[in-house]
Amino acid sequence: SQRDGVDIRYYSIIYELLDDLKLAVEGLLAPEQREKFIGNAEVREVFKLTKWGIVAGCAVLQGKIIRHAYARLVRDGIVMYTGRVDTLRRFKDSVTEVDRGHECGIKLENYSDVKVGDEIEVYELIETAQTLNL
């Protein structure tokens, strides 16, 4: 009843009941997340800058690097860090993205243990609503 916060519905066709039930249950399912690769870069040099902290001097190998994108740092096949690209610079300028074949400076959010030879992969998370097959 309305007083108890219970939703009461009347159905004359069983399929309508099943459709409503399916929609109600799907609403409870957490969205499914998958990664979409954007690009990767190799650390060629590490800079310790007073103003910025540790910045990885990188060459973009595939795709592009995007500021504030999700990122992971991989060293010898092991993921050392997962977070975001905090700052992205090209020469002295702050930029939003750097394409393949170019060099850039990457500062990772809350992470400074960067070494020459590390790989930085960037990706986006795509969320899709889960559905039930009844």
PDB file of C-alpha atoms in Angstrom:
ATOM      1  CA  SER A   1       0.000   0.000   0.000  1.00  0.00           C
ATOM      2  CA  GLN A   2       1.032   3.658  -0.385  1.00  0.00           C
ATOM      3  CA  ARG A   3       1.243   4.063   3.401  1.00  0.00           C
ATOM      4  CA  ASP A   4       3.800   1.229   3.730  1.00  0.00           C
ATOM      5  CA  GLY A   5       5.815   2.306   0.662  1.00  0.00           C
ATOM      6  CA  VAL A   6       4.830  -0.832  -1.250  1.00  0.00           C
ATOM      7  CA  ASP A   7       3.996  -0.463  -4.931  1.00  0.00           C
ATOM      8  CA  ILE A   8       0.828  -2.417  -5.798  1.00  0.00           C
ATOM      9  CA  ARG A   9       0.066  -3.075  -9.476  1.00  0.00           C
ATOM     10  CA  TYR A  10      -2.618  -5.098 -11.207  1.00  0.00           C
ATOM     11  CA  TYR A  11      -1.960  -7.146 -14.332  1.00  0.00           C
ATOM     12  CA  SER A  12      -4.294  -8.886 -16.698  1.00  0.00           C
ATOM     13  CA  ILE A  13      -1.561 -10.254 -18.962  1.00  0.00           C
ATOM     14  CA  ILE A  14       1.329 -12.275 -17.511  1.00  0.00           C
ATOM     15  CA  TYR A  15       3.804 -10.884 -20.087  1.00  0.00           C
ATOM     16  CA  GLU A  16       3.281  -7.345 -18.784  1.00  0.00           C
ATOM     17  CA  LEU A  17       4.109  -8.598 -15.286  1.00  0.00           C
ATOM     18  CA  LEU A  18       7.296 -10.283 -16.542  1.00  0.00           C
ATOM     19  CA  ASP A  19       8.371  -7.166 -18.484  1.00  0.00           C
ATOM     20  CA  ASP A  20       7.891  -4.966 -15.410  1.00  0.00           C
ATOM     21  CA  LEU A  21       9.709  -7.454 -13.197  1.00  0.00           C
ATOM     22  CA  LYS A  22      12.610  -7.633 -15.662  1.00  0.00           C
ATOM     23  CA  LEU A  23      12.902  -3.823 -15.756  1.00  0.00           C
ATOM     24  CA  ALA A  24      12.815  -3.633 -11.943  1.00  0.00           C
ATOM     25  CA  VAL A  25      15.586  -6.230 -11.553  1.00  0.00           C
ATOM     26  CA  GLU A  26      17.733  -4.690 -14.326  1.00  0.00           C
ATOM     27  CA  GLY A  27      17.558  -1.389 -12.441  1.00  0.00           C
ATOM     28  CA  LEU A  28      19.267  -3.085  -9.493  1.00  0.00           C
ATOM     29  CA  LEU A  29      22.180  -4.437 -11.566  1.00  0.00           C
ATOM     30  CA  ALA A  30      25.377  -2.384 -11.517  1.00  0.00           C
ATOM     31  CA  PRO A  31      26.425  -1.173 -14.970  1.00  0.00           C
ATOM     32  CA  GLU A  32      29.029  -3.285 -16.738  1.00  0.00           C
ATOM     33  CA  GLN A  33      32.382  -1.530 -17.233  1.00  0.00           C
ATOM     34  CA  ARG A  34      34.860  -2.198 -19.994  1.00  0.00           C
ATOM     35  CA  GLU A  35      38.042  -0.458 -21.037  1.00  0.00           C
ATOM     36  CA  LYS A  36      38.537   1.240 -24.395  1.00  0.00           C
ATOM     37  CA  PHE A  37      42.222   1.692 -25.317  1.00  0.00           C
ATOM     38  CA  ILE A  38      43.183   5.281 -26.192  1.00  0.00           C
ATOM     39  CA  GLY A  39      46.965   5.096 -26.470  1.00  0.00           C
ATOM     40  CA  ASN A  40      50.309   4.387 -24.848  1.00  0.00           C
ATOM     41  CA  ALA A  41      53.653   6.055 -24.366  1.00  0.00           C
ATOM     42  CA  GLU A  42      57.132   4.961 -23.341  1.00  0.00           C
ATOM     43  CA  VAL A  43      59.035   6.824 -20.640  1.00  0.00           C
ATOM     44  CA  ARG A  44      62.321   8.012 -22.140  1.00  0.00           C
ATOM     45  CA  GLU A  45      63.446  10.395 -19.384  1.00  0.00           C
ATOM     46  CA  VAL A  46      62.397  11.343 -15.855  1.00  0.00           C
ATOM     47  CA  PHE A  47      62.467  14.979 -14.739  1.00  0.00           C
ATOM     48  CA  LYS A  48      62.331  16.279 -11.164  1.00  0.00           C
ATOM     49  CA  LEU A  49      60.814  19.746 -11.451  1.00  0.00           C
ATOM     50  CA  THR A  50      60.429  22.024  -8.441  1.00  0.00           C
ATOM     51  CA  LYS A  51      57.029  23.313  -9.552  1.00  0.00           C
ATOM     52  CA  TRP A  52      55.547  20.063 -10.917  1.00  0.00           C
ATOM     53  CA  GLY A  53      57.273  17.196  -9.101  1.00  0.00           C
ATOM     54  CA  ILE A  54      58.187  14.049 -11.058  1.00  0.00           C
ATOM     55  CA  VAL A  55      57.369  14.308 -14.760  1.00  0.00           C
ATOM     56  CA  ALA A  56      57.852  11.457 -17.236  1.00  0.00           C
ATOM     57  CA  GLY A  57      59.334  12.566 -20.553  1.00  0.00           C
ATOM     58  CA  CYS A  58      57.566  10.249 -22.997  1.00  0.00           C
ATOM     59  CA  ALA A  59      57.246   9.300 -26.649  1.00  0.00           C
ATOM     60  CA  VAL A  60      53.678   8.462 -27.704  1.00  0.00           C
ATOM     61  CA  LEU A  61      53.830   5.046 -29.422  1.00  0.00           C
ATOM     62  CA  GLN A  62      50.171   4.358 -30.284  1.00  0.00           C
ATOM     63  CA  GLY A  63      46.964   6.377 -30.375  1.00  0.00           C
ATOM     64  CA  LYS A  64      47.143   9.455 -28.197  1.00  0.00           C
ATOM     65  CA  ILE A  65      47.579  10.537 -24.591  1.00  0.00           C
ATOM     66  CA  ILE A  66      44.737  12.590 -23.109  1.00  0.00           C
ATOM     67  CA  ARG A  67      44.949  14.747 -19.981  1.00  0.00           C
ATOM     68  CA  HIS A  68      42.773  13.421 -17.114  1.00  0.00           C
ATOM     69  CA  ALA A  69      42.246  10.053 -18.877  1.00  0.00           C
ATOM     70  CA  TYR A  70      42.476   6.837 -16.865  1.00  0.00           C
ATOM     71  CA  ALA A  71      46.056   5.573 -16.889  1.00  0.00           C
ATOM     72  CA  ARG A  72      48.187   2.680 -15.767  1.00  0.00           C
ATOM     73  CA  LEU A  73      51.941   2.501 -15.501  1.00  0.00           C
ATOM     74  CA  VAL A  74      53.424  -0.842 -16.538  1.00  0.00           C
ATOM     75  CA  ARG A  75      56.972  -1.883 -15.626  1.00  0.00           C
ATOM     76  CA  ASP A  76      58.337  -5.203 -16.925  1.00  0.00           C
ATOM     77  CA  GLY A  77      54.789  -6.455 -17.584  1.00  0.00           C
ATOM     78  CA  ILE A  78      53.576  -5.583 -14.065  1.00  0.00           C
ATOM     79  CA  VAL A  79      51.009  -2.856 -13.404  1.00  0.00           C
ATOM     80  CA  MET A  80      52.660  -0.542 -10.863  1.00  0.00           C
ATOM     81  CA  TYR A  81      50.009   2.204 -10.824  1.00  0.00           C
ATOM     82  CA  THR A  82      46.410   2.763 -11.838  1.00  0.00           C
ATOM     83  CA  GLY A  83      44.916   6.242 -11.717  1.00  0.00           C
ATOM     84  CA  ARG A  84      44.754   9.237 -14.030  1.00  0.00           C
ATOM     85  CA  VAL A  85      46.953  11.517 -16.111  1.00  0.00           C
ATOM     86  CA  ASP A  86      47.219  14.625 -13.936  1.00  0.00           C
ATOM     87  CA  THR A  87      49.224  16.959 -16.169  1.00  0.00           C
ATOM     88  CA  LEU A  88      50.124  16.733 -19.852  1.00  0.00           C
ATOM     89  CA  ARG A  89      52.676  19.085 -21.392  1.00  0.00           C
ATOM     90  CA  ARG A  90      54.183  19.562 -24.815  1.00  0.00           C
ATOM     91  CA  PHE A  91      57.359  21.637 -24.575  1.00  0.00           C
ATOM     92  CA  LYS A  92      56.384  24.414 -22.108  1.00  0.00           C
ATOM     93  CA  ASP A  93      52.647  24.342 -22.860  1.00  0.00           C
ATOM     94  CA  SER A  94      49.881  22.539 -21.017  1.00  0.00           C
ATOM     95  CA  VAL A  95      47.865  20.554 -23.580  1.00  0.00           C
ATOM     96  CA  THR A  96      44.763  18.345 -23.567  1.00  0.00           C
ATOM     97  CA  GLU A  97      46.149  15.627 -25.857  1.00  0.00           C
ATOM     98  CA  VAL A  98      49.301  14.488 -27.672  1.00  0.00           C
ATOM     99  CA  ASP A  99      49.197  12.238 -30.742  1.00  0.00           C
ATOM    100  CA  ARG A 100      51.340   9.260 -31.781  1.00  0.00           C
ATOM    101  CA  GLY A 101      54.850  10.133 -32.914  1.00  0.00           C
ATOM    102  CA  HIS A 102      55.185  13.141 -30.616  1.00  0.00           C
ATOM    103  CA  GLU A 103      56.925  13.644 -27.295  1.00  0.00           C
ATOM    104  CA  CYS A 104      55.328  14.968 -24.132  1.00  0.00           C
ATOM    105  CA  GLY A 105      55.646  15.314 -20.395  1.00  0.00           C
ATOM    106  CA  ILE A 106      53.224  13.247 -18.314  1.00  0.00           C
ATOM    107  CA  LYS A 107      52.620  13.671 -14.602  1.00  0.00           C
ATOM    108  CA  LEU A 108      50.513  10.931 -13.040  1.00  0.00           C
ATOM    109  CA  GLU A 109      48.044  11.751 -10.281  1.00  0.00           C
ATOM    110  CA  ASN A 110      49.515  10.932  -6.832  1.00  0.00           C
ATOM    111  CA  TYR A 111      52.370   8.819  -8.209  1.00  0.00           C
ATOM    112  CA  SER A 112      56.055   9.614  -8.602  1.00  0.00           C
ATOM    113  CA  ASP A 113      57.929   6.281  -8.881  1.00  0.00           C
ATOM    114  CA  VAL A 114      58.465   6.552 -12.642  1.00  0.00           C
ATOM    115  CA  LYS A 115      61.490   4.988 -14.345  1.00  0.00           C
ATOM    116  CA  VAL A 116      62.963   5.078 -17.851  1.00  0.00           C
ATOM    117  CA  GLY A 117      61.492   2.193 -19.888  1.00  0.00           C
ATOM    118  CA  ASP A 118      58.111   2.228 -18.122  1.00  0.00           C
ATOM    119  CA  GLU A 119      55.013   2.249 -20.300  1.00  0.00           C
ATOM    120  CA  ILE A 120      52.009   4.459 -19.639  1.00  0.00           C
ATOM    121  CA  GLU A 121      48.717   3.203 -21.087  1.00  0.00           C
ATOM    122  CA  VAL A 122      45.659   5.445 -21.219  1.00  0.00           C
ATOM    123  CA  TYR A 123      42.070   4.293 -21.601  1.00  0.00           C
ATOM    124  CA  GLU A 124      38.481   5.270 -20.970  1.00  0.00           C
ATOM    125  CA  LEU A 125      35.881   3.307 -19.051  1.00  0.00           C
ATOM    126  CA  ILE A 126      32.669   2.597 -20.945  1.00  0.00           C
ATOM    127  CA  GLU A 127      29.623   1.760 -18.816  1.00  0.00           C
ATOM    128  CA  THR A 128      26.708  -0.171 -20.264  1.00  0.00           C
ATOM    129  CA  ALA A 129      23.521  -1.133 -18.456  1.00  0.00           C
ATOM    130  CA  GLN A 130      23.230  -4.863 -17.874  1.00  0.00           C
ATOM    131  CA  THR A 131      20.158  -6.620 -19.219  1.00  0.00           C
ATOM    132  CA  LEU A 132      18.446  -9.901 -18.389  1.00  0.00           C
ATOM    133  CA  ASN A 133      17.574 -12.419 -21.068  1.00  0.00           C
ATOM    134  CA  LEU A 134      14.302 -13.979 -20.028  1.00  0.00           C
TER     135      LEU A 134
END
